[in-house]
Amino acid sequence: MTNIWPWLSLAGLGAFHGVNPAMGWLFAVALGLHRQSARIVWLSLVPIALGHAASIAMVLLAVTAFGTILDLPNLQLAAASIILALAGYYAIFGHRHRARVGLRTGMAGLALWSFLMATSHGAGLMLVPAVLSLCLTNEAGIAGMGNSLPISLAAVGVHTGAMLAVIAVIALIVFSRLGLGALRSAWINFDRLWTLALGATGIILLIS
Amino acid sequence: MATWRPDPSFYPSPRMAAKAPRETLAYVAAFDPDRQRPDAIAVVDVAPASPTYSQIVGQVEMPNVGDELHHFGWNACSSCLCPNAPHPHVERRYLVVPGLRSSRLHIIDTKPDPRRPEIVRIIEPSEIAERANYSRLHTIHCGPEGIYVNALADRNGNAPGGIFLLDHDSFDVLGQWELDRGPQKLAYDFWWHLGHDTMITSEWGTPDTFENGLVPEVLLGSKYGRRLHFWDLTKRKHVQEIDFGEEHQLVFELRPAHDPTKAYGFVGCVISLKDLSASIWTWYREGDKWAVKKVIEIPAEPADPDLLPPVLKDFKAVAPLVTDIDLSMDDRFLYVSCWGTGDMIQYDVSDPFAPKETGRVRIGGIASRASHPKASNGALNGGPQMVEISRDGKRVYFTNSLYGAIDPQFYPEGIDGWMVKLDVGDNGGIGFDENFFVDWPKGHRPHQVRLEGGDCSSDSYCYP
């Protein structure tokens, strides 16, 4: 591991995803409040993290799979096109996710909700530059499946770990200290930041 | 246009919403019963320190005639903060105003100048029929999947009525809400328990049974609405029906508890065929089913037949006709409009199965014609009808007209519109604000009131 930066960016993006209320900590807090249980807050974080991890793993697996049939420039171009198209769609039409999971949902529903939210936001796509650069660090071109797969899975682990840590800390602070009043002032427009982050990801892929 | 911070009028919980700053403007739907001039949304000054307090200070007229504006609502509200459907950076600025008779939907922007709202989009009945197969638009609620609009009939004016969705940014009609309607046919009001993923709908009738007034044979045959329907809000599926039985007709306005952890609410039944009484029922969760219980019965009042319209003469009594109810944000006080007798009654419903009357005023009324301290005319007609409560529960506003074709059945000489305000005591009790009486300009009758920034029947909350 000659370069720490891709790993740091994976962790940083994990923190960014975790801070966004729409990625799950708010759901955990709401369930805790409904059932008057701090334990429910903690328990809820697990399916939320798993759903998120499954979503980004799916995207990264798809990218590494395409890496075996496309050369690097074409792979980057294809990924950048998808990411920029998604960012463009969000910039024009806004984020219109309607994941139909209610407040009475169980843990499986929560994992499904988290998976759908992460997938529709393009959470996995945001990690593509970091993962590609990790694969490149190890070999003189895009790595074969044999090498890319463990790197991608490690990337999922680092990202999800960082995300889980952040959602746990925020959920704890909001649930037991700050209270819901924080939502009114502190809930800045993450959808807009997300669109910008996706756009930046696409541009990084194009110019790298 | 999305904002960086959540709209300041959104609150995570009803507890916090009750601390919102007081309203300074009220928007009131007003319609012309003769359908000769356009209906309007009037802006009423409700800031006591203002020199124009209790006056209409602005108005936006609809572009057509004969809409019969009814129960309008905001494009966005506190449910935008819900964790499972978050979109908190939408602005609460548009009023979505349906025409019950015309099936036309008006989108009105209140932001540039709240006293001079402007129509920014009109969705024609043909577009609604095309995309959702509905007509006769009745009630608006902002909620998890956008703006919910209910309709009392299909595109041809027949059953079933139901609900369709509008996008809260573009106002495009997204289509019918129901995926599995079950036995539901008639529609009237709807609302939900967000914390229990449950929608509740009530019933009136098909347009041929109300557009020319109530039909006695239909009423006496118990053919108007008398059922509640419970739905899975996220699966859009009918799950249960409760029939109130042949005695009860016009099971109308639904007011779920605001606290999303509570699984109960109230519904008003306009009339009993047995004795003309009106009633309030509590619905509640019993095991894995919903159940109802009658908790308030308001008897008919004996009256001199000479004072009564033909429809009531033989009964020698005034039916209370509970046509609207509203629940305060803390779920403590229920307000009940008795459009027939002229009473507005306040009940303490802290125990939803044992309400206690805590206040009552009388104004108008079929036989009583009670007046108001600020009214120049000594005998008011119409009676308490659409009622709205401020978020802090301190003020209650109401108007006196029900529906163009039904008004003259109970008030044959027609209705002179008015809007009044009550002040609420800290521990209950209600009294008229003697300085607040809007003598409504002739040609229009006032119907529903919406308060700037939200009120007790606009928003729903996901957090306790």
XYZ file of C-alpha atoms in Angstrom:
672
model
C 0.000 0.000 0.000
C 2.204 2.744 -1.279
C -0.385 5.468 -1.307
C -2.614 6.298 1.620
C -4.691 8.910 -0.193
C -7.197 6.648 -1.952
C -7.939 4.978 1.372
C -8.357 8.315 3.061
C -10.721 9.506 0.353
C -12.765 6.294 0.709
C -13.021 6.945 4.435
C -13.762 10.629 3.844
C -16.579 9.761 1.443
C -17.846 7.310 4.059
C -17.990 10.167 6.525
C -19.735 12.380 3.943
C -22.355 9.727 3.263
C -22.786 9.150 6.979
C -23.371 12.814 7.773
C -26.268 13.025 5.301
C -29.497 12.559 7.310
C -31.130 10.963 4.272
C -28.606 8.108 4.329
C -29.917 6.707 7.569
C -28.951 8.189 10.912
C -32.192 10.154 10.979
C -34.195 6.991 10.370
C -32.414 5.330 13.287
C -33.175 8.295 15.548
C -36.838 8.301 14.473
C -37.236 4.601 15.207
C -35.561 5.091 18.581
C -37.962 7.914 19.416
C -41.016 5.946 18.290
C -40.108 2.915 20.321
C -38.533 4.968 23.125
C -35.382 2.939 23.054
C -31.742 3.882 22.611
C -31.114 0.221 21.861
C -33.290 0.487 18.734
C -31.137 3.407 17.553
C -28.014 1.244 17.785
C -29.638 -1.833 16.312
C -30.986 0.159 13.348
C -27.518 1.335 12.398
C -26.491 -2.199 11.460
C -29.002 -2.809 8.626
C -28.504 0.769 7.454
C -24.747 0.197 7.143
C -25.271 -3.226 5.538
C -27.723 -1.881 2.963
C -25.306 0.908 2.092
C -22.389 -1.534 1.864
C -24.362 -3.881 -0.393
C -25.198 -1.010 -2.741
C -21.638 0.239 -3.154
C -20.283 -3.325 -3.362
C -22.665 -3.977 -6.234
C -21.454 -0.906 -8.131
C -17.770 -1.565 -7.485
C -18.145 -5.195 -8.548
C -19.775 -4.046 -11.764
C -16.902 -1.627 -12.394
C -14.217 -4.225 -11.728
C -16.070 -6.733 -13.890
C -16.125 -4.237 -16.753
C -12.440 -3.635 -15.990
C -11.729 -7.123 -17.263
C -13.231 -6.400 -20.680
C -12.512 -2.683 -21.147
C -9.173 -0.967 -21.192
C -8.575 1.724 -18.606
C -9.339 4.860 -20.667
C -12.603 3.404 -21.916
C -13.563 2.201 -18.447
C -12.922 5.652 -17.002
C -14.834 7.301 -19.819
C -17.801 4.969 -19.368
C -17.876 5.469 -15.595
C -17.431 9.237 -15.906
C -20.289 9.441 -18.424
C -22.673 7.607 -16.118
C -21.650 9.710 -13.117
C -21.922 13.026 -14.948
C -25.271 12.031 -16.434
C -26.560 11.270 -12.940
C -25.163 14.539 -11.559
C -26.743 16.400 -14.476
C -30.098 14.732 -13.844
C -29.994 15.726 -10.174
C -28.927 19.266 -11.033
C -31.887 19.684 -13.375
C -34.615 17.611 -11.743
C -33.514 17.367 -8.111
C -33.388 14.194 -6.039
C -36.725 12.432 -6.373
C -36.393 9.257 -4.419
C -39.561 7.556 -3.327
C -38.355 4.454 -1.498
C -41.564 3.075 -0.034
C -40.495 1.930 3.388
C -42.623 2.990 6.339
C -41.860 3.833 9.927
C -43.130 0.427 11.101
C -40.499 -1.357 9.077
C -38.346 -4.122 10.506
C -34.609 -4.518 10.169
C -34.834 -6.156 6.728
C -36.944 -3.254 5.447
C -34.413 -0.819 6.845
C -31.567 -2.588 5.027
C -33.603 -2.530 1.815
C -34.366 1.167 2.281
C -30.689 1.955 2.855
C -29.739 -0.077 -0.223
C -32.276 1.776 -2.371
C -31.274 5.200 -1.059
C -27.568 4.567 -1.610
C -28.165 3.110 -5.064
C -30.472 5.867 -6.269
C -28.105 8.535 -4.930
C -25.195 6.944 -6.796
C -23.228 6.355 -3.593
C -21.067 3.596 -5.087
C -20.217 5.619 -8.191
C -18.653 8.281 -6.003
C -15.999 5.758 -4.927
C -14.924 4.733 -8.423
C -11.892 7.074 -8.818
C -10.453 6.022 -5.468
C -10.934 2.319 -6.188
C -9.511 2.587 -9.703
C -6.451 4.376 -8.424
C -5.948 1.644 -5.824
C -6.147 -1.030 -8.508
C -3.637 0.914 -10.599
C -1.276 1.318 -7.700
C -0.764 -2.408 -7.629
C -0.118 -3.054 -11.282
C 0.886 -1.164 -14.359
C -2.647 -1.088 -15.730
C -6.135 -2.042 -14.678
C -5.794 -5.054 -12.435
C -7.338 -8.374 -13.248
C -10.343 -9.590 -11.334
C -8.095 -11.629 -9.100
C -6.490 -8.530 -7.662
C -9.215 -5.919 -8.042
C -11.840 -7.898 -6.210
C -10.100 -7.991 -2.833
C -9.153 -4.333 -3.196
C -12.760 -3.408 -3.967
C -14.020 -5.387 -1.025
C -11.471 -3.733 1.231
C -12.650 -0.396 -0.147
C -16.237 -1.287 0.746
C -15.052 -2.194 4.244
C -13.151 1.042 4.813
C -15.943 3.191 3.405
C -18.681 1.424 5.370
C -16.634 1.484 8.574
C -16.185 5.229 8.317
C -19.851 5.708 7.456
C -20.992 3.544 10.360
C -18.774 5.432 12.801
C -20.153 8.773 11.655
C -23.835 7.766 11.668
C -23.364 6.223 15.112
C -21.826 9.383 16.551
C -24.420 11.699 14.994
C -27.356 9.453 15.927
C -26.071 9.330 19.508
C -25.620 13.088 19.751
C -29.002 13.914 18.214
C -30.898 11.205 20.108
C -29.488 11.898 23.549
C -28.164 15.463 23.479
C -29.205 17.826 20.730
C -32.771 16.725 20.103
C -34.715 17.143 16.905
C -34.562 20.928 16.923
C -31.160 20.484 15.268
C -32.920 19.308 12.108
C -34.425 22.726 11.534
C -31.093 24.537 11.418
C -28.397 21.950 10.797
C -29.978 20.016 7.948
C -28.262 21.805 5.121
C -29.067 20.814 1.572
C -27.074 17.595 1.264
C -28.782 16.790 -2.013
C -27.088 19.796 -3.558
C -23.705 18.922 -2.008
C -24.197 15.371 -3.236
C -24.807 16.547 -6.780
C -21.633 18.632 -6.617
C -19.665 15.668 -5.235
C -20.925 13.432 -8.043
C -20.001 16.087 -10.614
C -16.514 16.392 -9.113
C -16.132 12.595 -9.213
C -17.005 12.512 -12.911
C -14.522 15.277 -13.701
C -11.742 13.596 -11.700
C -12.294 10.417 -13.702
C -12.195 12.302 -16.986
C -8.964 14.158 -16.308
C -7.044 11.440 -14.442
C -36.243 26.285 -6.108
C -34.566 24.283 -3.369
C -33.173 26.111 -0.362
C -30.028 25.499 1.699
C -31.870 25.182 5.007
C -35.213 23.515 5.702
C -38.219 25.786 5.360
C -38.503 27.572 8.735
C -42.188 26.646 8.942
C -41.341 22.907 9.060
C -41.157 21.309 12.496
C -40.046 17.767 13.292
C -42.706 17.241 15.953
C -46.120 18.669 16.861
C -44.625 19.618 20.229
C -42.173 21.921 18.488
C -44.728 23.175 15.949
C -46.896 24.370 18.834
C -44.120 26.856 19.655
C -44.109 28.368 16.164
C -44.537 32.126 15.860
C -48.147 33.226 15.525
C -49.709 33.648 12.128
C -50.247 37.092 10.635
C -52.281 36.102 7.574
C -55.075 33.670 6.853
C -55.993 32.403 3.390
C -59.668 31.704 2.885
C -61.359 29.929 -0.011
C -64.436 31.855 -1.121
C -66.877 30.811 -3.802
C -69.819 32.248 -5.661
C -72.818 29.957 -5.095
C -74.461 31.340 -8.236
C -71.406 30.510 -10.311
C -71.554 33.880 -12.045
C -68.263 35.355 -10.935
C -64.893 33.746 -10.285
C -64.170 32.140 -6.931
C -61.213 33.512 -5.006
C -58.642 32.947 -2.330
C -58.924 35.895 0.028
C -56.132 37.039 2.326
C -57.307 38.065 5.802
C -55.125 40.085 8.161
C -54.956 38.251 11.497
C -52.203 40.315 13.166
C -53.919 42.115 16.068
C -51.546 45.083 16.016
C -52.152 45.721 12.333
C -54.407 48.630 11.313
C -56.150 46.267 8.891
C -56.743 43.531 11.498
C -59.802 41.449 10.694
C -60.015 42.774 7.143
C -59.561 41.201 3.734
C -56.274 42.706 2.541
C -55.749 40.834 -0.688
C -57.412 38.443 -3.050
C -56.588 36.270 -6.017
C -59.440 35.456 -8.366
C -59.619 32.234 -10.319
C -59.580 32.576 -14.104
C -62.866 30.684 -14.591
C -66.283 30.657 -12.958
C -67.987 27.796 -11.140
C -64.951 26.091 -9.598
C -66.496 25.840 -6.097
C -63.185 26.104 -4.278
C -63.045 23.713 -1.399
C -60.317 22.239 0.818
C -56.995 23.545 -0.358
C -53.551 22.989 1.103
C -49.830 23.695 1.033
C -47.432 22.128 -1.449
C -45.017 21.176 1.322
C -45.140 20.839 5.079
C -43.455 19.310 8.097
C -43.729 15.769 6.741
C -40.833 16.760 4.453
C -38.582 16.150 7.477
C -39.613 12.482 7.685
C -36.615 10.122 7.688
C -38.023 7.699 5.135
C -39.066 10.360 2.618
C -36.794 13.320 3.271
C -37.053 16.388 1.068
C -36.694 19.232 3.562
C -35.415 21.833 1.135
C -38.687 22.307 -0.669
C -40.355 25.590 0.201
C -43.816 25.915 1.692
C -44.967 28.667 -0.605
C -47.599 27.322 -2.986
C -51.253 26.845 -2.181
C -52.791 23.980 -4.097
C -56.417 24.957 -4.633
C -58.946 22.489 -6.051
C -62.329 23.188 -7.585
C -64.812 20.641 -6.258
C -67.276 21.313 -9.050
C -64.876 22.124 -11.890
C -62.187 19.513 -11.076
C -59.613 22.193 -11.885
C -56.467 22.582 -9.801
C -54.836 25.973 -9.216
C -51.278 26.433 -7.997
C -50.910 29.762 -6.216
C -47.581 31.288 -5.223
C -47.683 33.174 -1.918
C -44.014 34.019 -1.739
C -43.259 37.198 -3.666
C -45.998 39.000 -1.760
C -48.008 36.941 0.738
C -50.815 39.508 0.581
C -51.017 39.304 -3.197
C -50.742 35.645 -4.095
C -50.528 34.805 -7.783
C -51.694 31.861 -9.848
C -48.648 30.259 -11.446
C -50.116 27.112 -12.912
C -53.489 25.650 -13.702
C -54.000 21.946 -14.137
C -57.077 21.396 -16.235
C -59.620 18.648 -15.509
C -58.713 16.910 -18.764
C -55.111 16.432 -17.622
C -56.251 14.991 -14.289
C -58.751 12.707 -16.033
C -56.115 11.605 -18.508
C -53.406 10.834 -15.979
C -55.362 9.793 -12.901
C -58.916 9.071 -14.113
C -60.424 11.254 -11.373
C -62.651 14.335 -11.063
C -64.398 16.449 -8.346
C -61.291 17.412 -6.391
C -61.838 17.798 -2.699
C -58.910 17.804 -0.218
C -55.159 18.430 -0.402
C -52.448 17.091 1.919
C -48.685 17.300 1.531
C -47.063 14.009 2.443
C -44.358 11.425 1.932
C -44.765 10.868 -1.789
C -45.603 14.437 -2.795
C -48.928 16.237 -2.811
C -51.973 14.037 -2.287
C -55.251 15.183 -3.817
C -58.481 13.341 -3.312
C -61.342 13.289 -5.745
C -64.943 12.310 -5.164
C -65.491 10.676 -8.531
C -63.841 9.116 -11.542
C -63.435 11.127 -14.736
C -67.067 10.457 -15.707
C -68.530 11.500 -12.383
C -69.105 7.998 -11.079
C -67.640 5.915 -8.269
C -64.974 5.185 -7.329
C -63.485 8.376 -6.030
C -59.973 8.208 -4.705
C -56.615 9.884 -4.430
C -53.938 10.947 -6.890
C -50.438 12.301 -6.483
C -48.857 15.521 -7.677
C -45.132 16.145 -7.766
C -44.384 18.837 -5.193
C -41.793 20.556 -7.385
C -43.230 20.391 -10.882
C -46.922 19.928 -9.915
C -47.187 17.267 -12.600
C -49.969 14.743 -12.049
C -48.163 11.515 -11.164
C -51.188 9.225 -11.303
C -53.616 7.345 -9.103
C -52.439 6.603 -5.599
C -54.340 3.357 -4.967
C -52.726 0.132 -6.046
C -55.385 -2.056 -4.438
C -58.676 -0.309 -3.693
C -60.470 -3.268 -2.142
C -64.160 -2.492 -1.536
C -63.735 1.321 -1.360
C -66.077 3.237 -3.680
C -67.075 6.570 -2.160
C -64.614 9.249 -1.056
C -64.705 12.350 1.104
C -61.811 13.153 3.442
C -58.440 11.505 4.002
C -55.481 11.769 6.319
C -52.937 9.466 7.909
C -50.898 8.236 10.835
C -47.367 8.572 9.482
C -45.962 6.706 12.486
C -48.251 3.778 11.762
C -47.962 3.795 7.954
C -51.739 4.059 7.793
C -54.049 6.192 5.682
C -57.701 6.655 6.581
C -60.386 7.739 4.137
C -64.047 8.604 4.645
C -67.059 8.824 2.330
C -69.651 11.211 0.938
C -71.400 10.287 -2.309
C -71.181 10.501 -6.076
C -71.658 13.927 -7.711
C -75.236 13.149 -8.812
C -76.152 12.827 -5.122
C -74.653 16.124 -3.936
C -74.119 18.565 -6.785
C -77.784 19.599 -6.714
C -78.027 19.369 -2.945
C -78.546 16.436 -0.610
C -81.115 13.982 -1.965
C -83.622 13.013 0.761
C -84.202 9.530 -0.656
C -80.487 8.808 -0.708
C -80.097 10.124 2.835
C -83.072 8.255 4.257
C -82.036 5.160 2.340
C -78.679 5.337 4.124
C -76.892 5.491 0.795
C -74.504 8.341 1.598
C -71.103 7.598 3.041
C -70.976 5.739 6.338
C -67.695 3.860 6.202
C -64.084 4.395 7.117
C -61.360 2.788 5.069
C -57.920 2.005 6.435
C -55.014 1.679 4.031
C -51.374 0.714 4.123
C -49.863 4.109 3.345
C -46.634 2.786 1.904
C -48.057 -0.203 0.009
C -51.085 1.865 -1.150
C -53.340 -1.026 -0.321
C -56.763 -1.213 1.307
C -56.564 -3.173 4.548
C -59.811 -2.682 6.453
C -63.297 -1.200 6.220
C -65.479 -0.158 9.133
C -69.185 0.350 8.459
C -70.936 2.689 10.898
C -74.280 1.082 10.105
C -77.513 2.255 8.526
C -78.292 4.803 11.209
C -75.233 6.966 10.545
C -74.914 9.125 7.483
C -72.145 11.397 6.197
C -69.128 10.169 8.132
C -66.942 13.071 7.159
C -63.949 14.864 8.615
C -60.933 12.922 9.829
C -58.528 14.240 12.467
C -55.815 11.795 13.507
C -53.772 12.511 16.634
C -50.813 14.687 15.657
C -48.374 12.735 17.835
C -47.160 10.086 15.371
C -46.759 7.458 18.075
C -50.472 7.598 18.935
C -52.788 5.369 16.954
C -56.148 7.073 17.314
C -58.125 9.897 15.828
C -61.589 11.415 15.536
C -64.230 11.467 12.850
C -67.469 13.419 12.796
C -70.762 11.917 11.666
C -73.126 14.625 10.411
C -76.442 13.027 11.145
C -78.191 10.071 12.704
C -81.309 8.917 10.855
C -82.753 7.805 14.180
C -82.968 11.163 15.949
C -81.061 13.775 13.869
C -78.239 13.809 16.412
C -74.632 14.231 15.337
C -71.766 12.220 16.728
C -68.018 12.052 17.102
C -66.260 8.740 16.976
C -62.774 7.725 18.009
C -60.932 5.227 15.871
C -58.135 3.328 17.520
C -55.833 0.392 17.212
C -57.107 -2.766 18.826
C -54.609 -5.591 18.460
C -53.778 -5.824 14.789
C -57.063 -4.216 13.681
C -58.654 -0.786 13.789
C -61.851 -0.211 15.737
C -64.254 2.696 16.355
C -66.258 3.883 19.330
C -68.851 6.647 19.552
C -67.546 9.087 22.171
C -69.753 12.166 21.740
C -73.410 12.469 20.812
C -74.880 15.894 20.223
C -78.676 15.800 20.280
C -81.013 17.699 17.975
C -82.680 20.747 19.526
C -86.466 21.152 19.550
C -87.505 24.266 17.605
C -90.576 26.118 16.372
C -91.389 24.642 12.921
C -92.014 28.169 11.622
C -88.303 28.838 12.029
C -87.263 25.719 10.155
C -86.540 25.043 6.485
C -88.803 22.530 4.700
C -86.294 19.736 5.157
C -86.554 19.978 8.971
C -90.112 21.270 9.521
C -91.692 17.896 10.151
C -89.072 17.020 12.710
C -89.739 20.182 14.757
C -86.061 20.140 15.646
C -82.742 21.517 14.489
C -80.127 18.917 13.687
C -76.686 19.930 15.001
C -75.112 18.934 11.656
C -71.495 18.450 12.667
C -69.828 19.358 9.395
C -66.256 19.914 10.558
C -63.979 19.090 13.463
C -60.386 20.036 14.259
C -57.855 18.802 16.811
C -55.339 21.068 18.537
C -51.640 20.383 17.979
C -51.172 18.943 21.479
C -54.054 16.507 20.825
C -55.853 17.971 23.817
C -58.802 19.945 22.461
C -61.241 18.910 19.774
C -63.365 21.632 18.181
C -66.704 20.616 16.758
C -68.718 22.768 14.323
C -72.467 22.407 14.645
C -73.551 24.107 11.451
C -77.243 23.534 12.193
C -77.580 24.738 15.775
C -74.837 27.366 15.477
C -72.583 25.986 18.199
C -68.836 25.681 18.199
C -67.989 23.263 20.981
C -64.611 22.629 22.534
C -63.970 19.238 24.138
C -61.000 18.163 26.199
C -60.035 14.881 24.537
C -56.914 14.164 26.607
C -58.647 10.843 27.152
C -59.857 10.171 23.598
C -62.534 7.804 24.871
C -63.967 10.204 27.444
C -64.222 13.739 26.024
C -65.339 16.521 28.361
C -66.991 19.687 27.118
C -64.815 22.645 28.114
C -66.213 25.498 26.044
C -69.040 26.543 23.750
C -70.044 29.583 21.748
C -73.082 30.082 19.549
C -73.259 32.114 16.362
C -75.788 31.948 13.538
C -77.763 28.697 13.547
C -80.896 27.685 11.692
C -83.281 28.657 14.498
C -81.161 30.732 16.860
C -79.562 33.278 14.476
C -77.137 34.267 17.217
C -75.100 37.389 16.596
C -71.546 38.564 17.225
C -70.474 41.633 19.208
C -68.953 43.236 16.129
C -71.664 42.256 13.626
C -73.812 45.147 12.433
C -76.621 42.784 11.527
C -78.292 41.484 14.685
C -79.218 38.075 13.296
C -76.545 36.041 11.570
C -77.219 33.099 9.321
C -75.075 30.148 8.431
C -73.298 28.462 11.295
C -69.828 27.398 12.402
C -68.372 25.419 9.556
C -64.755 24.987 8.412
C -62.663 25.451 11.534
C -58.933 26.018 11.796
C -56.707 26.222 14.863
C -53.445 28.129 15.147
C -50.392 25.968 15.749
C -50.080 27.157 19.349
C -53.733 26.325 19.994
C -54.547 29.841 21.236
C -56.719 30.969 18.346
C -59.533 29.324 16.424
C -60.920 30.686 13.153
C -64.041 29.586 11.338
C -66.411 30.487 8.520
C -70.088 29.759 7.904
C -70.732 28.242 4.483
C -70.880 24.528 3.716
C -71.488 23.934 0.022
C -73.293 26.023 -2.596
C -76.081 23.564 -3.326
C -76.635 22.513 0.286
C -76.543 25.946 1.963
C -80.096 26.845 0.797
C -81.520 23.509 1.921
C -80.848 24.540 5.512
C -80.668 28.330 5.138
C -83.267 28.963 2.393
C -82.800 32.744 2.331
C -79.140 32.202 1.449
C -76.070 32.737 3.551
C -74.370 36.027 4.277
C -70.745 35.091 4.766
C -68.730 35.782 7.868
C -65.517 34.684 9.478
C -64.834 34.892 13.198
C -62.040 34.146 15.615
C -62.114 32.636 19.090
C -59.550 33.087 21.817
C -58.745 29.990 23.832
C -58.083 29.988 27.574
C -54.900 28.389 28.892
C -56.863 25.511 30.317
C -59.629 25.449 27.770
C -62.637 27.677 27.446
C -63.414 29.706 24.324
C -64.753 33.165 23.649
C -65.174 35.486 20.667
C -62.449 37.961 19.868
C -64.814 40.941 19.876
C -62.579 42.781 17.424
C -62.546 40.058 14.839
C -65.536 39.738 12.564
C -65.142 39.612 8.804
C -68.452 40.609 7.224
C -67.799 38.775 3.986
C -68.314 40.830 0.804
C -71.544 39.887 -0.954
C -71.228 37.604 -3.939
C -68.859 35.177 -2.243
C -69.210 32.763 0.641
C -66.173 31.879 2.716
C -65.262 28.243 3.178
C -61.954 26.775 4.309
C -59.302 28.743 6.233
C -55.573 28.065 5.984
C -53.070 29.869 8.150
C -49.750 31.282 7.049
C -46.949 28.856 7.902
C -49.312 26.003 8.719
C -52.097 25.211 11.128
C -53.575 22.216 12.912
C -54.869 20.470 9.823
C -52.063 21.188 7.348
C -49.037 19.370 8.606
C -48.206 15.883 9.766
C -45.146 14.863 11.724
C -42.821 11.893 11.897
C -41.303 12.481 15.329
C -43.033 12.541 18.713
